[in-house]
Structure formats: C-alpha cells, structure tokens
PDB file of C-alpha atoms in Angstrom:
ATOM      1  CA  MET A  15       0.000   0.000   0.000  1.00 59.00           C
ATOM      2  CA  ARG A  16       2.801   2.387   0.880  1.00 60.00           C
ATOM      3  CA  ALA A  17       4.536   1.632  -2.410  1.00 59.00           C
ATOM      4  CA  LYS A  18       1.354   2.323  -4.413  1.00 57.00           C
ATOM      5  CA  ARG A  19       0.771   5.568  -2.518  1.00 58.00           C
ATOM      6  CA  ALA A  20       4.359   6.656  -3.109  1.00 52.00           C
ATOM      7  CA  LEU A  21       4.012   5.816  -6.801  1.00 54.00           C
ATOM      8  CA  ARG A  22       0.831   7.911  -7.084  1.00 56.00           C
ATOM      9  CA  ILE A  23       2.516  10.858  -5.359  1.00 51.00           C
ATOM     10  CA  LEU A  24       5.550  10.559  -7.641  1.00 47.00           C
ATOM     11  CA  SER A  25       3.341  10.347 -10.726  1.00 51.00           C
ATOM     12  CA  ARG A  26       1.404  13.463  -9.732  1.00 49.00           C
ATOM     13  CA  SER A  27       4.636  15.302  -8.987  1.00 52.00           C
ATOM     14  CA  LEU A  28       6.145  14.414 -12.356  1.00 48.00           C
ATOM     15  CA  TRP A  29       2.957  15.413 -14.178  1.00 45.00           C
ATOM     16  CA  ALA A  30       2.824  18.723 -12.325  1.00 46.00           C
ATOM     17  CA  ARG A  31       6.439  19.432 -13.266  1.00 48.00           C
ATOM     18  CA  TYR A  32       5.784  18.542 -16.895  1.00 40.00           C
ATOM     19  CA  ALA A  33       2.696  20.771 -16.993  1.00 44.00           C
ATOM     20  CA  ALA A  34       4.668  23.647 -15.475  1.00 46.00           C
ATOM     21  CA  PHE A  35       7.516  23.132 -17.940  1.00 42.00           C
ATOM     22  CA  ARG A  36       5.073  22.996 -20.852  1.00 46.00           C
ATOM     23  CA  PHE A  37       3.345  26.195 -19.707  1.00 40.00           C
ATOM     24  CA  ILE A  38       6.641  28.059 -19.400  1.00 46.00           C
ATOM     25  CA  TYR A  39       7.982  26.641 -22.676  1.00 46.00           C
ATOM     26  CA  LEU A  40       4.929  27.726 -24.658  1.00 51.00           C
ATOM     27  CA  HIS A  41       4.884  31.235 -23.224  1.00 44.00           C
ATOM     28  CA  VAL A  42       8.627  31.745 -23.666  1.00 49.00           C
ATOM     29  CA  SER A  43       8.310  30.540 -27.271  1.00 55.00           C
ATOM     30  CA  GLN A  44       5.435  32.949 -27.887  1.00 56.00           C
ATOM     31  CA  LEU A  45       7.413  35.837 -26.394  1.00 54.00           C
ATOM     32  CA  ALA A  46      10.419  34.946 -28.546  1.00 58.00           C
ATOM     33  CA  LEU A  47       8.187  34.955 -31.619  1.00 60.00           C
ATOM     34  CA  TRP A  48       6.724  38.366 -30.746  1.00 55.00           C
ATOM     35  CA  LEU A  49      10.210  39.841 -30.336  1.00 62.00           C
ATOM     36  CA  LYS A  50      11.517  38.317 -33.573  1.00 63.00           C
ATOM     37  CA  ALA A  51       8.494  39.297 -35.678  1.00 67.00           C
ATOM     38  CA  ARG A  52       7.998  42.920 -34.594  1.00 76.00           C
ATOM     39  CA  ASN A  53       9.517  44.731 -37.580  1.00 84.00           C
ATOM     40  CA  PRO A  54       9.573  42.409 -40.608  1.00 88.00           C
ATOM     41  CA  ASP A  55      11.189  43.374 -43.900  1.00 87.00           C
ATOM     42  CA  THR A  56      11.582  39.943 -45.536  1.00 91.00           C
ATOM     43  CA  PHE A  57       8.988  37.417 -46.666  1.00 95.00           C
ATOM     44  CA  SER A  58       9.996  34.944 -43.961  1.00 92.00           C
ATOM     45  CA  GLY A  59       9.712  37.796 -41.458  1.00 91.00           C
ATOM     46  CA  PHE A  60       6.181  38.607 -42.627  1.00 94.00           C
ATOM     47  CA  ILE A  61       5.186  34.949 -42.174  1.00 94.00           C
ATOM     48  CA  LEU A  62       6.483  35.086 -38.593  1.00 91.00           C
ATOM     49  CA  HIS A  63       4.617  38.372 -38.101  1.00 91.00           C
ATOM     50  CA  LYS A  64       1.390  36.688 -39.225  1.00 93.00           C
ATOM     51  CA  MET A  65       2.039  33.810 -36.797  1.00 90.00           C
ATOM     52  CA  ALA A  66       2.656  36.222 -33.934  1.00 88.00           C
ATOM     53  CA  PHE A  67       0.007  38.893 -34.429  1.00 89.00           C
ATOM     54  CA  ASP A  68      -2.648  38.027 -37.040  1.00 94.00           C
ATOM     55  CA  ARG A  69      -5.756  36.696 -35.261  1.00 95.00           C
ATOM     56  CA  ASP A  70      -8.152  36.675 -38.209  1.00 97.00           C
ATOM     57  CA  LEU A  71     -10.519  33.802 -37.384  1.00 96.00           C
ATOM     58  CA  ARG A  72     -10.512  32.734 -41.038  1.00 98.00           C
ATOM     59  CA  LEU A  73      -6.959  31.476 -40.576  1.00 98.00           C
ATOM     60  CA  SER A  74      -8.224  28.579 -38.452  1.00 98.00           C
ATOM     61  CA  MET A  75     -10.794  27.734 -41.119  1.00 98.00           C
ATOM     62  CA  PHE A  76      -8.118  27.795 -43.823  1.00 99.00           C
ATOM     63  CA  ALA A  77      -5.829  25.556 -41.739  1.00 98.00           C
ATOM     64  CA  ASP A  78      -8.570  23.002 -40.982  1.00 99.00           C
ATOM     65  CA  LYS A  79      -8.557  20.547 -43.898  1.00 99.00           C
ATOM     66  CA  VAL A  80     -12.216  19.665 -43.275  1.00 99.00           C
ATOM     67  CA  LYS A  81     -13.508  23.242 -43.147  1.00 99.00           C
ATOM     68  CA  ALA A  82     -11.231  24.362 -45.986  1.00 99.00           C
ATOM     69  CA  LYS A  83     -13.064  21.966 -48.311  1.00 99.00           C
ATOM     70  CA  GLU A  84     -16.387  23.513 -47.292  1.00 99.00           C
ATOM     71  CA  TYR A  85     -14.909  26.950 -48.040  1.00 99.00           C
ATOM     72  CA  VAL A  86     -13.827  25.822 -51.514  1.00 99.00           C
ATOM     73  CA  LYS A  87     -17.229  24.271 -52.230  1.00 99.00           C
ATOM     74  CA  ASP A  88     -19.007  27.491 -51.228  1.00 98.00           C
ATOM     75  CA  LEU A  89     -16.782  29.695 -53.404  1.00 98.00           C
ATOM     76  CA  ALA A  90     -15.935  27.525 -56.393  1.00 98.00           C
ATOM     77  CA  GLY A  91     -18.150  24.443 -56.352  1.00 97.00           C
ATOM     78  CA  GLY A  92     -17.713  20.794 -55.471  1.00 98.00           C
ATOM     79  CA  LYS A  93     -16.011  19.775 -58.716  1.00 98.00           C
ATOM     80  CA  TYR A  94     -12.636  20.861 -57.328  1.00 99.00           C
ATOM     81  CA  LEU A  95     -12.853  18.658 -54.229  1.00 99.00           C
ATOM     82  CA  ILE A  96     -11.238  15.268 -53.736  1.00 99.00           C
ATOM     83  CA  LYS A  97     -13.935  12.941 -52.400  1.00 98.00           C
ATOM     84  CA  ASN A  98     -13.924  12.211 -48.670  1.00 98.00           C
ATOM     85  CA  LEU A  99     -14.504   8.528 -47.910  1.00 98.00           C
ATOM     86  CA  LEU A 100     -14.562   9.135 -44.163  1.00 98.00           C
ATOM     87  CA  VAL A 101     -14.095  11.948 -41.646  1.00 98.00           C
ATOM     88  CA  THR A 102     -13.804  10.701 -38.075  1.00 98.00           C
ATOM     89  CA  SER A 103     -12.162  11.176 -34.683  1.00 97.00           C
ATOM     90  CA  SER A 104     -10.941   7.557 -34.791  1.00 97.00           C
ATOM     91  CA  LEU A 105     -10.510   4.875 -37.435  1.00 98.00           C
ATOM     92  CA  ARG A 106     -11.072   2.152 -34.845  1.00 97.00           C
ATOM     93  CA  GLY A 107     -14.171   0.138 -35.542  1.00 95.00           C
ATOM     94  CA  TYR A 108     -14.288   1.221 -39.175  1.00 95.00           C
ATOM     95  CA  PRO A 109     -14.576  -1.747 -41.590  1.00 94.00           C
ATOM     96  CA  HIS A 110     -11.393  -1.096 -43.536  1.00 93.00           C
ATOM     97  CA  GLU A 111     -12.231  -3.894 -45.969  1.00 94.00           C
ATOM     98  CA  ASP A 112     -14.808  -1.455 -47.379  1.00 94.00           C
ATOM     99  CA  LEU A 113     -12.032   0.893 -48.498  1.00 97.00           C
ATOM    100  CA  PRO A 114     -10.704   0.808 -52.061  1.00 98.00           C
ATOM    101  CA  ARG A 115      -7.277  -0.697 -52.604  1.00 98.00           C
ATOM    102  CA  SER A 116      -5.716   2.772 -52.922  1.00 98.00           C
ATOM    103  CA  PHE A 117      -6.617   5.703 -50.672  1.00 98.00           C
ATOM    104  CA  VAL A 118      -5.168   8.546 -48.593  1.00 98.00           C
ATOM    105  CA  VAL A 119      -5.316   9.056 -44.813  1.00 99.00           C
ATOM    106  CA  LYS A 120      -4.471  12.460 -43.330  1.00 98.00           C
ATOM    107  CA  ALA A 121      -4.962  14.584 -40.224  1.00 98.00           C
ATOM    108  CA  ASN A 122      -6.995  17.765 -40.651  1.00 98.00           C
ATOM    109  CA  HIS A 123      -5.256  19.804 -37.941  1.00 97.00           C
ATOM    110  CA  GLY A 124      -1.662  20.109 -39.098  1.00 94.00           C
ATOM    111  CA  CYS A 125       0.768  19.927 -41.983  1.00 90.00           C
ATOM    112  CA  GLY A 126       2.324  16.716 -43.272  1.00 88.00           C
ATOM    113  CA  ALA A 127       0.493  13.967 -41.360  1.00 94.00           C
ATOM    114  CA  LEU A 128      -0.370  11.726 -44.298  1.00 96.00           C
ATOM    115  CA  VAL A 129      -0.378   8.085 -45.393  1.00 98.00           C
ATOM    116  CA  LEU A 130      -0.570   7.449 -49.132  1.00 97.00           C
ATOM    117  CA  VAL A 131      -1.693   3.878 -49.870  1.00 98.00           C
ATOM    118  CA  TRP A 132      -1.243   3.103 -53.557  1.00 96.00           C
ATOM    119  CA  GLU A 133       0.059   0.575 -56.065  1.00 96.00           C
ATOM    120  CA  GLY A 134       3.025   2.704 -57.083  1.00 94.00           C
ATOM    121  CA  ALA A 135       4.581   2.810 -53.617  1.00 95.00           C
ATOM    122  CA  LYS A 136       7.939   1.134 -53.079  1.00 94.00           C
ATOM    123  CA  ARG A 137       7.477  -2.457 -51.941  1.00 97.00           C
ATOM    124  CA  GLY A 138       8.671  -3.353 -48.464  1.00 97.00           C
ATOM    125  CA  GLU A 139       8.025   0.044 -46.881  1.00 96.00           C
ATOM    126  CA  ARG A 140       6.157  -0.196 -43.575  1.00 96.00           C
ATOM    127  CA  LEU A 141       4.413   2.174 -41.201  1.00 96.00           C
ATOM    128  CA  PRO A 142       6.286   2.715 -37.915  1.00 94.00           C
ATOM    129  CA  THR A 143       5.268   0.596 -34.946  1.00 91.00           C
ATOM    130  CA  LYS A 144       7.310   2.428 -32.304  1.00 89.00           C
ATOM    131  CA  LEU A 145       5.649   5.808 -32.208  1.00 88.00           C
ATOM    132  CA  GLY A 146       6.790   9.206 -30.977  1.00 78.00           C
ATOM    133  CA  ARG A 147       6.449  12.876 -31.838  1.00 68.00           C
ATOM    134  CA  GLU A 148       8.677  12.408 -34.872  1.00 67.00           C
ATOM    135  CA  ASN A 149       6.000  10.219 -36.493  1.00 80.00           C
ATOM    136  CA  TRP A 150       3.997  13.255 -37.548  1.00 86.00           C
ATOM    137  CA  GLY A 151       5.049  12.811 -41.152  1.00 88.00           C
ATOM    138  CA  SER A 152       4.247  11.459 -44.611  1.00 93.00           C
ATOM    139  CA  PHE A 153       4.362   7.805 -45.625  1.00 95.00           C
ATOM    140  CA  SER A 154       3.877   6.035 -48.962  1.00 95.00           C
ATOM    141  CA  ILE A 155       2.788   2.407 -48.550  1.00 97.00           C
ATOM    142  CA  HIS A 156       1.900  -0.330 -51.037  1.00 98.00           C
ATOM    143  CA  PRO A 157      -1.551  -1.830 -50.302  1.00 98.00           C
ATOM    144  CA  ASP A 158      -0.036  -5.286 -49.755  1.00 98.00           C
ATOM    145  CA  ASP A 159       2.377  -3.841 -47.172  1.00 98.00           C
ATOM    146  CA  LEU A 160      -0.236  -1.928 -45.171  1.00 98.00           C
ATOM    147  CA  ASP A 161      -0.513  -2.920 -41.500  1.00 97.00           C
ATOM    148  CA  TRP A 162      -3.985  -1.697 -40.513  1.00 97.00           C
ATOM    149  CA  GLU A 163      -3.241  -1.855 -36.788  1.00 97.00           C
ATOM    150  CA  ALA A 164      -0.132   0.289 -37.310  1.00 97.00           C
ATOM    151  CA  LEU A 165      -2.272   2.786 -39.234  1.00 98.00           C
ATOM    152  CA  LEU A 166      -4.791   2.855 -36.370  1.00 98.00           C
ATOM    153  CA  ASN A 167      -2.039   3.531 -33.838  1.00 96.00           C
ATOM    154  CA  LEU A 168      -0.467   6.234 -36.005  1.00 97.00           C
ATOM    155  CA  SER A 169      -3.776   8.035 -36.583  1.00 97.00           C
ATOM    156  CA  ASP A 170      -4.564   7.795 -32.856  1.00 96.00           C
ATOM    157  CA  LEU A 171      -1.225   9.511 -32.165  1.00 94.00           C
ATOM    158  CA  TRP A 172      -2.031  12.289 -34.622  1.00 95.00           C
ATOM    159  CA  ILE A 173      -5.379  12.954 -32.948  1.00 96.00           C
ATOM    160  CA  THR A 174      -3.684  13.550 -29.572  1.00 93.00           C
ATOM    161  CA  GLN A 175      -1.276  16.202 -30.887  1.00 91.00           C
ATOM    162  CA  ASN A 176      -1.862  19.932 -31.230  1.00 89.00           C
ATOM    163  CA  TYR A 177       0.080  21.284 -34.184  1.00 89.00           C
ATOM    164  CA  TYR A 178      -0.103  24.774 -32.672  1.00 86.00           C
ATOM    165  CA  HIS A 179       3.208  24.063 -31.058  1.00 79.00           C
ATOM    166  CA  ARG A 180       5.354  20.987 -31.515  1.00 63.00           C
ATOM    167  CA  TYR A 181       8.836  20.454 -30.149  1.00 50.00           C
ATOM    168  CA  GLY A 182      11.805  21.007 -32.444  1.00 48.00           C
ATOM    169  CA  GLY A 183      12.500  24.723 -32.147  1.00 49.00           C
ATOM    170  CA  ARG A 184       9.499  25.994 -34.100  1.00 70.00           C
ATOM    171  CA  TYR A 185       7.441  28.953 -33.000  1.00 82.00           C
ATOM    172  CA  PRO A 186       3.723  28.647 -32.117  1.00 87.00           C
ATOM    173  CA  GLN A 187       1.364  28.590 -35.111  1.00 92.00           C
ATOM    174  CA  TRP A 188      -1.853  30.171 -33.832  1.00 94.00           C
ATOM    175  CA  ALA A 189      -4.133  29.062 -36.686  1.00 96.00           C
ATOM    176  CA  TYR A 190      -3.904  25.427 -35.535  1.00 95.00           C
ATOM    177  CA  LEU A 191      -4.657  26.090 -31.863  1.00 93.00           C
ATOM    178  CA  ASN A 192      -8.423  25.499 -31.788  1.00 94.00           C
ATOM    179  CA  ILE A 193      -8.969  23.056 -34.653  1.00 97.00           C
ATOM    180  CA  ASP A 194     -11.097  20.035 -33.735  1.00 98.00           C
ATOM    181  CA  PRO A 195      -8.811  17.077 -34.648  1.00 98.00           C
ATOM    182  CA  ARG A 196     -10.148  14.692 -37.270  1.00 98.00           C
ATOM    183  CA  ILE A 197      -8.833  11.912 -39.485  1.00 99.00           C
ATOM    184  CA  ILE A 198      -9.766  12.214 -43.155  1.00 99.00           C
ATOM    185  CA  VAL A 199      -9.791   9.266 -45.568  1.00 99.00           C
ATOM    186  CA  GLU A 200      -9.836  10.439 -49.187  1.00 98.00           C
ATOM    187  CA  GLU A 201      -9.966   8.892 -52.607  1.00 98.00           C
ATOM    188  CA  LEU A 202      -6.573   8.695 -54.286  1.00 98.00           C
ATOM    189  CA  VAL A 203      -6.377  10.988 -57.309  1.00 98.00           C
ATOM    190  CA  VAL A 204      -3.938  10.248 -60.140  1.00 96.00           C
ATOM    191  CA  THR A 205      -2.824  11.695 -63.465  1.00 96.00           C
ATOM    192  CA  ASP A 206      -3.798  10.441 -66.928  1.00 93.00           C
ATOM    193  CA  LEU A 207      -0.741   8.166 -66.664  1.00 92.00           C
ATOM    194  CA  GLY A 208      -1.857   6.705 -63.333  1.00 93.00           C
ATOM    195  CA  THR A 209       0.868   8.479 -61.345  1.00 94.00           C
ATOM    196  CA  ILE A 210       0.649  10.714 -58.282  1.00 95.00           C
ATOM    197  CA  PRO A 211      -0.157  14.240 -59.531  1.00 96.00           C
ATOM    198  CA  THR A 212       2.266  17.129 -59.365  1.00 96.00           C
ATOM    199  CA  ASP A 213       1.564  19.599 -56.549  1.00 97.00           C
ATOM    200  CA  TYR A 214       1.204  23.233 -57.660  1.00 98.00           C
ATOM    201  CA  LYS A 215       1.559  25.698 -54.781  1.00 98.00           C
ATOM    202  CA  PHE A 216       0.383  29.221 -55.627  1.00 99.00           C
ATOM    203  CA  THR A 217       1.734  31.973 -53.358  1.00 98.00           C
ATOM    204  CA  MET A 218      -0.918  34.695 -53.344  1.00 98.00           C
ATOM    205  CA  PHE A 219      -0.411  38.326 -52.272  1.00 97.00           C
ATOM    206  CA  HIS A 220      -3.767  40.109 -51.931  1.00 96.00           C
ATOM    207  CA  GLY A 221      -5.484  37.702 -54.307  1.00 97.00           C
ATOM    208  CA  LYS A 222      -2.797  37.804 -57.012  1.00 97.00           C
ATOM    209  CA  CYS A 223      -0.233  35.094 -57.708  1.00 98.00           C
ATOM    210  CA  ASP A 224       3.362  36.116 -57.038  1.00 98.00           C
ATOM    211  CA  TYR A 225       5.028  32.776 -57.753  1.00 98.00           C
ATOM    212  CA  ILE A 226       4.320  29.053 -58.091  1.00 98.00           C
ATOM    213  CA  ALA A 227       6.252  26.252 -56.403  1.00 98.00           C
ATOM    214  CA  VAL A 228       5.914  23.025 -58.388  1.00 97.00           C
ATOM    215  CA  ILE A 229       6.510  19.838 -56.383  1.00 94.00           C
ATOM    216  CA  SER A 230       7.150  16.679 -58.399  1.00 91.00           C
ATOM    217  CA  GLY A 231       8.750  13.301 -57.812  1.00 78.00           C
ATOM    218  CA  GLY A 232       6.747  12.262 -54.752  1.00 68.00           C
ATOM    219  CA  HIS A 233       7.351  12.830 -51.061  1.00 62.00           C
ATOM    220  CA  GLY A 234      10.446  13.045 -48.894  1.00 60.00           C
ATOM    221  CA  GLN A 235      13.966  13.095 -50.313  1.00 59.00           C
ATOM    222  CA  ASP A 236      12.818  12.140 -53.826  1.00 71.00           C
ATOM    223  CA  ARG A 237      10.755  15.262 -54.336  1.00 80.00           C
ATOM    224  CA  LEU A 238      11.855  17.947 -56.792  1.00 92.00           C
ATOM    225  CA  VAL A 239      10.953  21.645 -56.625  1.00 94.00           C
ATOM    226  CA  ASN A 240      10.719  24.307 -59.315  1.00 96.00           C
ATOM    227  CA  LEU A 241       9.913  27.986 -58.770  1.00 98.00           C
ATOM    228  CA  LEU A 242       8.108  29.860 -61.536  1.00 98.00           C
ATOM    229  CA  ASP A 243       6.257  33.125 -62.040  1.00 98.00           C
ATOM    230  CA  PRO A 244       2.605  33.141 -63.225  1.00 98.00           C
ATOM    231  CA  GLU A 245       3.789  33.379 -66.877  1.00 98.00           C
ATOM    232  CA  TRP A 246       5.731  30.117 -66.345  1.00 98.00           C
ATOM    233  CA  ASN A 247       9.211  31.658 -66.352  1.00 97.00           C
ATOM    234  CA  ASP A 248      11.449  29.415 -64.258  1.00 97.00           C
ATOM    235  CA  TRP A 249      13.653  31.163 -61.672  1.00 96.00           C
ATOM    236  CA  THR A 250      14.622  28.112 -59.601  1.00 96.00           C
ATOM    237  CA  ALA A 251      18.307  28.681 -60.414  1.00 95.00           C
ATOM    238  CA  GLU A 252      18.247  31.871 -58.330  1.00 96.00           C
ATOM    239  CA  SER A 253      17.230  29.902 -55.218  1.00 96.00           C
ATOM    240  CA  ASN A 254      19.060  27.422 -52.995  1.00 95.00           C
ATOM    241  CA  TYR A 255      17.490  24.478 -54.842  1.00 94.00           C
ATOM    242  CA  THR A 256      20.104  22.615 -56.878  1.00 89.00           C
ATOM    243  CA  ASN A 257      18.294  19.462 -58.063  1.00 85.00           C
ATOM    244  CA  TYR A 258      15.273  20.316 -60.170  1.00 91.00           C
ATOM    245  CA  PRO A 259      13.816  19.488 -63.609  1.00 92.00           C
ATOM    246  CA  LYS A 260      14.782  21.739 -66.501  1.00 93.00           C
ATOM    247  CA  ASN A 261      12.240  23.015 -69.062  1.00 92.00           C
ATOM    248  CA  LEU A 262       9.261  22.022 -66.935  1.00 95.00           C
ATOM    249  CA  THR A 263       6.128  21.445 -69.017  1.00 95.00           C
ATOM    250  CA  LYS A 264       3.374  23.982 -68.443  1.00 97.00           C
ATOM    251  CA  PRO A 265       0.206  22.315 -67.102  1.00 97.00           C
ATOM    252  CA  LYS A 266      -2.703  22.412 -69.536  1.00 97.00           C
ATOM    253  CA  HIS A 267      -4.997  23.760 -66.799  1.00 98.00           C
ATOM    254  CA  LEU A 268      -2.644  26.521 -65.596  1.00 99.00           C
ATOM    255  CA  GLY A 269      -5.112  29.297 -66.440  1.00 99.00           C
ATOM    256  CA  GLU A 270      -7.918  27.568 -64.567  1.00 99.00           C
ATOM    257  CA  MET A 271      -5.668  26.951 -61.569  1.00 99.00           C
ATOM    258  CA  LEU A 272      -4.632  30.613 -61.456  1.00 99.00           C
ATOM    259  CA  GLU A 273      -8.284  31.692 -61.559  1.00 99.00           C
ATOM    260  CA  LEU A 274      -9.198  29.254 -58.781  1.00 99.00           C
ATOM    261  CA  ALA A 275      -6.268  30.417 -56.639  1.00 99.00           C
ATOM    262  CA  GLU A 276      -7.410  34.029 -57.087  1.00 99.00           C
ATOM    263  CA  THR A 277     -10.969  33.121 -56.101  1.00 99.00           C
ATOM    264  CA  LEU A 278      -9.879  31.277 -52.958  1.00 99.00           C
ATOM    265  CA  SER A 279      -7.401  33.963 -51.871  1.00 98.00           C
ATOM    266  CA  ALA A 280      -9.698  36.953 -52.446  1.00 98.00           C
ATOM    267  CA  GLY A 281      -9.888  39.172 -49.371  1.00 96.00           C
ATOM    268  CA  THR A 282      -6.657  37.866 -47.825  1.00 97.00           C
ATOM    269  CA  ASP A 283      -3.301  39.620 -47.548  1.00 96.00           C
ATOM    270  CA  PHE A 284      -1.425  36.350 -48.039  1.00 97.00           C
ATOM    271  CA  ILE A 285      -2.175  32.672 -48.416  1.00 98.00           C
ATOM    272  CA  ARG A 286      -0.766  29.728 -50.345  1.00 99.00           C
ATOM    273  CA  VAL A 287      -3.217  27.715 -52.447  1.00 99.00           C
ATOM    274  CA  ASP A 288      -2.188  24.119 -53.246  1.00 99.00           C
ATOM    275  CA  LEU A 289      -3.760  22.474 -56.302  1.00 99.00           C
ATOM    276  CA  TYR A 290      -3.354  19.297 -58.370  1.00 98.00           C
ATOM    277  CA  GLU A 291      -3.835  18.571 -62.062  1.00 98.00           C
ATOM    278  CA  THR A 292      -5.426  15.104 -62.233  1.00 98.00           C
ATOM    279  CA  SER A 293      -7.131  12.791 -64.711  1.00 97.00           C
ATOM    280  CA  ASP A 294     -10.384  14.344 -63.467  1.00 97.00           C
ATOM    281  CA  GLY A 295      -9.263  17.952 -63.873  1.00 98.00           C
ATOM    282  CA  VAL A 296      -8.040  20.444 -61.285  1.00 99.00           C
ATOM    283  CA  LYS A 297      -8.396  19.374 -57.655  1.00 99.00           C
ATOM    284  CA  PHE A 298      -7.940  21.327 -54.434  1.00 99.00           C
ATOM    285  CA  GLY A 299      -5.197  20.271 -52.025  1.00 98.00           C
ATOM    286  CA  GLU A 300      -5.044  22.667 -49.086  1.00 98.00           C
ATOM    287  CA  LEU A 301      -4.640  26.270 -47.949  1.00 99.00           C
ATOM    288  CA  THR A 302      -1.470  27.237 -46.099  1.00 98.00           C
ATOM    289  CA  ASN A 303      -1.150  30.264 -43.812  1.00 97.00           C
ATOM    290  CA  TYR A 304       2.450  29.784 -42.660  1.00 96.00           C
ATOM    291  CA  PRO A 305       4.665  28.050 -45.264  1.00 95.00           C
ATOM    292  CA  SER A 306       7.426  26.127 -43.460  1.00 91.00           C
ATOM    293  CA  ALA A 307       6.564  28.172 -40.344  1.00 89.00           C
ATOM    294  CA  GLY A 308       8.607  31.003 -41.865  1.00 90.00           C
ATOM    295  CA  ASN A 309      11.749  28.881 -42.235  1.00 89.00           C
ATOM    296  CA  LEU A 310      12.307  29.331 -45.971  1.00 92.00           C
ATOM    297  CA  GLY A 311      15.577  27.480 -46.391  1.00 91.00           C
ATOM    298  CA  TRP A 312      15.288  27.577 -50.176  1.00 94.00           C
ATOM    299  CA  ALA A 313      15.239  31.388 -50.308  1.00 95.00           C
ATOM    300  CA  THR A 314      18.506  33.284 -50.551  1.00 96.00           C
ATOM    301  CA  ASP A 315      18.697  36.562 -48.643  1.00 94.00           C
ATOM    302  CA  GLN A 316      18.114  38.428 -51.900  1.00 96.00           C
ATOM    303  CA  ILE A 317      14.984  36.406 -52.718  1.00 96.00           C
ATOM    304  CA  ASP A 318      13.632  36.723 -49.181  1.00 94.00           C
ATOM    305  CA  GLN A 319      14.073  40.500 -49.292  1.00 95.00           C
ATOM    306  CA  ALA A 320      12.605  40.823 -52.798  1.00 96.00           C
ATOM    307  CA  LEU A 321       9.534  38.786 -51.844  1.00 96.00           C
ATOM    308  CA  GLY A 322       9.172  40.921 -48.726  1.00 95.00           C
ATOM    309  CA  ARG A 323       9.166  44.096 -50.828  1.00 95.00           C
ATOM    310  CA  ARG A 324       6.613  42.653 -53.260  1.00 94.00           C
ATOM    311  CA  TYR A 325       4.415  41.557 -50.364  1.00 93.00           C
ATOM    312  CA  GLN A 326       4.494  45.098 -48.927  1.00 91.00           C
ATOM    313  CA  LEU A 327       3.734  46.638 -52.323  1.00 86.00           C
ATOM    314  CA  SER A 328       0.726  44.342 -52.735  1.00 89.00           C
ATOM    315  CA  PHE A 329      -1.135  46.086 -49.897  1.00 81.00           C
ATOM    316  CA  PRO A 330      -3.889  48.475 -50.994  1.00 75.00           C
ATOM    317  CA  PRO A 331      -3.096  52.157 -50.277  1.00 68.00           C
ATOM    318  CA  ASN A 332      -3.707  53.266 -46.682  1.00 62.00           C
ATOM    319  CA  ASN A 333      -4.355  49.696 -45.512  1.00 65.00           C
ATOM    320  CA  SER A 334      -4.185  49.840 -41.730  1.00 54.00           C
ATOM    321  CA  SER A 335      -3.546  46.094 -41.419  1.00 62.00           C
ATOM    322  CA  LYS A 336      -0.140  46.387 -43.073  1.00 68.00           C
ATOM    323  CA  PRO A 337       2.613  45.207 -40.661  1.00 70.00           C
TER     324      PRO A 337
END
C-alpha cells in the first residue's frame, strides 16, 4: 500500500512538473516569436509576423482541412474537391475492408500527417510501430504492405497532438490552436498516366499570384521543386534548390488553376493555395497560412528581401492592417 501511494505521489509530482515546464515553454516561445516578428522586412519575417500577431478567425478555417473543403465548395463548387470517404475522430471500428485498394489518410489539424496507400509505392516500406512525436510525417505504402493496426495507432497519435506548437525549435502557429482534430480518408487521385499528380503551390499576395512552387517526384527526399512566375518563367536557379527538372512542361490547366487560386485567396493579404492537375481535372489540395513556419531554407537573402518588398507593395493604399 505504501509503495502504491508513493508511486501515485511521484506520478502526480512528475505530471505537475511537466505541466509547469510545458506552460513556461509555450509562453517563452510565444514571447520569442513576438520579439523576432515585430519589424519584418523579408517574406519569412512577414510569415512570422502573421504567426505572432494576425488573429483573423478565417486562418483557423483555412488551416482546418475539413472546413477548408467547405470553403472551396461554397466559393468555387464541389467539382474541385477530392472525395472524402470518411471523416472521423478515430478509425477504430471502421470496416477497412470497405475501403478501395488505394486511398489517402491524413490529419486535418496540421501539416504533413499523411499516409498514401497506392500501387506505385515502393514495396517493403512499412508504417512505424514504435511511435513518438517524430512520427507526424508522410508515408507512402503499397496496399499489400499496409498494417492496418499500425495505421490505427499512427492516426490515434495524430489525434492527440496539437500542431499549434510541436517540439523542435518551431514557434507557435496560432491558426492550428483550436482546430477540432479529425482523421480524413480520401480517394486517391492520379494523373492520366496513373501516377501521383504534381503539386502546384500558388503563393498569393492580396489575391494575385506572385510565384508558383511546383513539387514533383513524390514525397520526402525524392521530391523535386521548381519555382516559376505566373507566366511560367522558371527562376529556380536563383534559389538554394540545386536538383530540379529543366524546361518544366506547363500544365494544360494553368489558367484555370490561377483563376481558382485568385478566387480562394480573395480578401486575404497572403495565403498559399495548393492544387493538383489530375485525370479528373483540377483538384484542391489545401490552404497554407504559414509556409514552413517562416523557415524558408530555399530562399537566398536576396529572394527573401525581394519577396518581402513585393508583399508590402501588394497592400492596398492606406491599408491599416499592413505590418
């Protein structure tokens, strides 16, 4: 009895210390962000400024992958949406044999928590079974290599985490703070060739596209990035990217994607609109408030400063919300 009582006291003491540490850590991180973001003059600085000071409630809607789809449907129609097979707080109890052979599982309340189950995945890859904070990430798994129990455990881990602030030196990202965590199961969309579609990321300043980041080659270390202006002039060579395709083919739906990005970004000072070109036309990916949490490793100092100037110039005259 004494041992059990001592164990309970120790457990409560450790939890109290952890809670105190967490409270202090979060507030110190927020203070550090406020100090760093006070007077931005670069694009990365403006992203940090938005994280620190912009409390527009729409940011939470944009960041929530469930509500963002509703926003797109209201503004542009349902044809741009990838079909949801399931939206739930837990996959447990769901008859997974009802799912198609290929599908996508993702968390709605953060960036990068994704499992891509499809025939083109490398054979032998497995989902992690020993889980920790580092398992908030992207995985590509062949259907015959999918361990459903491992997927359940991974999605359960995602649900418990608040992407507002995760360890690893990043600053708090306010837009994620109050999102109701959900797991989304989507249809897998492919190109006319049956491959995973290229990801087109449109950086929008006051509803106009400044540049497009084109992500090809899949996820992780295999992915390739090109940077282009809206007229499809490639300026990747000016950045810190060194491995990228040359003479990238212009997508046949580029005009439609630009129009959709303008529609979705109307009334915002900045947002990134991610779209795909698929065998079923243009499809919506997500909206991003804080690209890379302001850590733009690809941008040279000159690019970061130039983007910062263009962002400032995009503000309407006498706009009081300008940082």
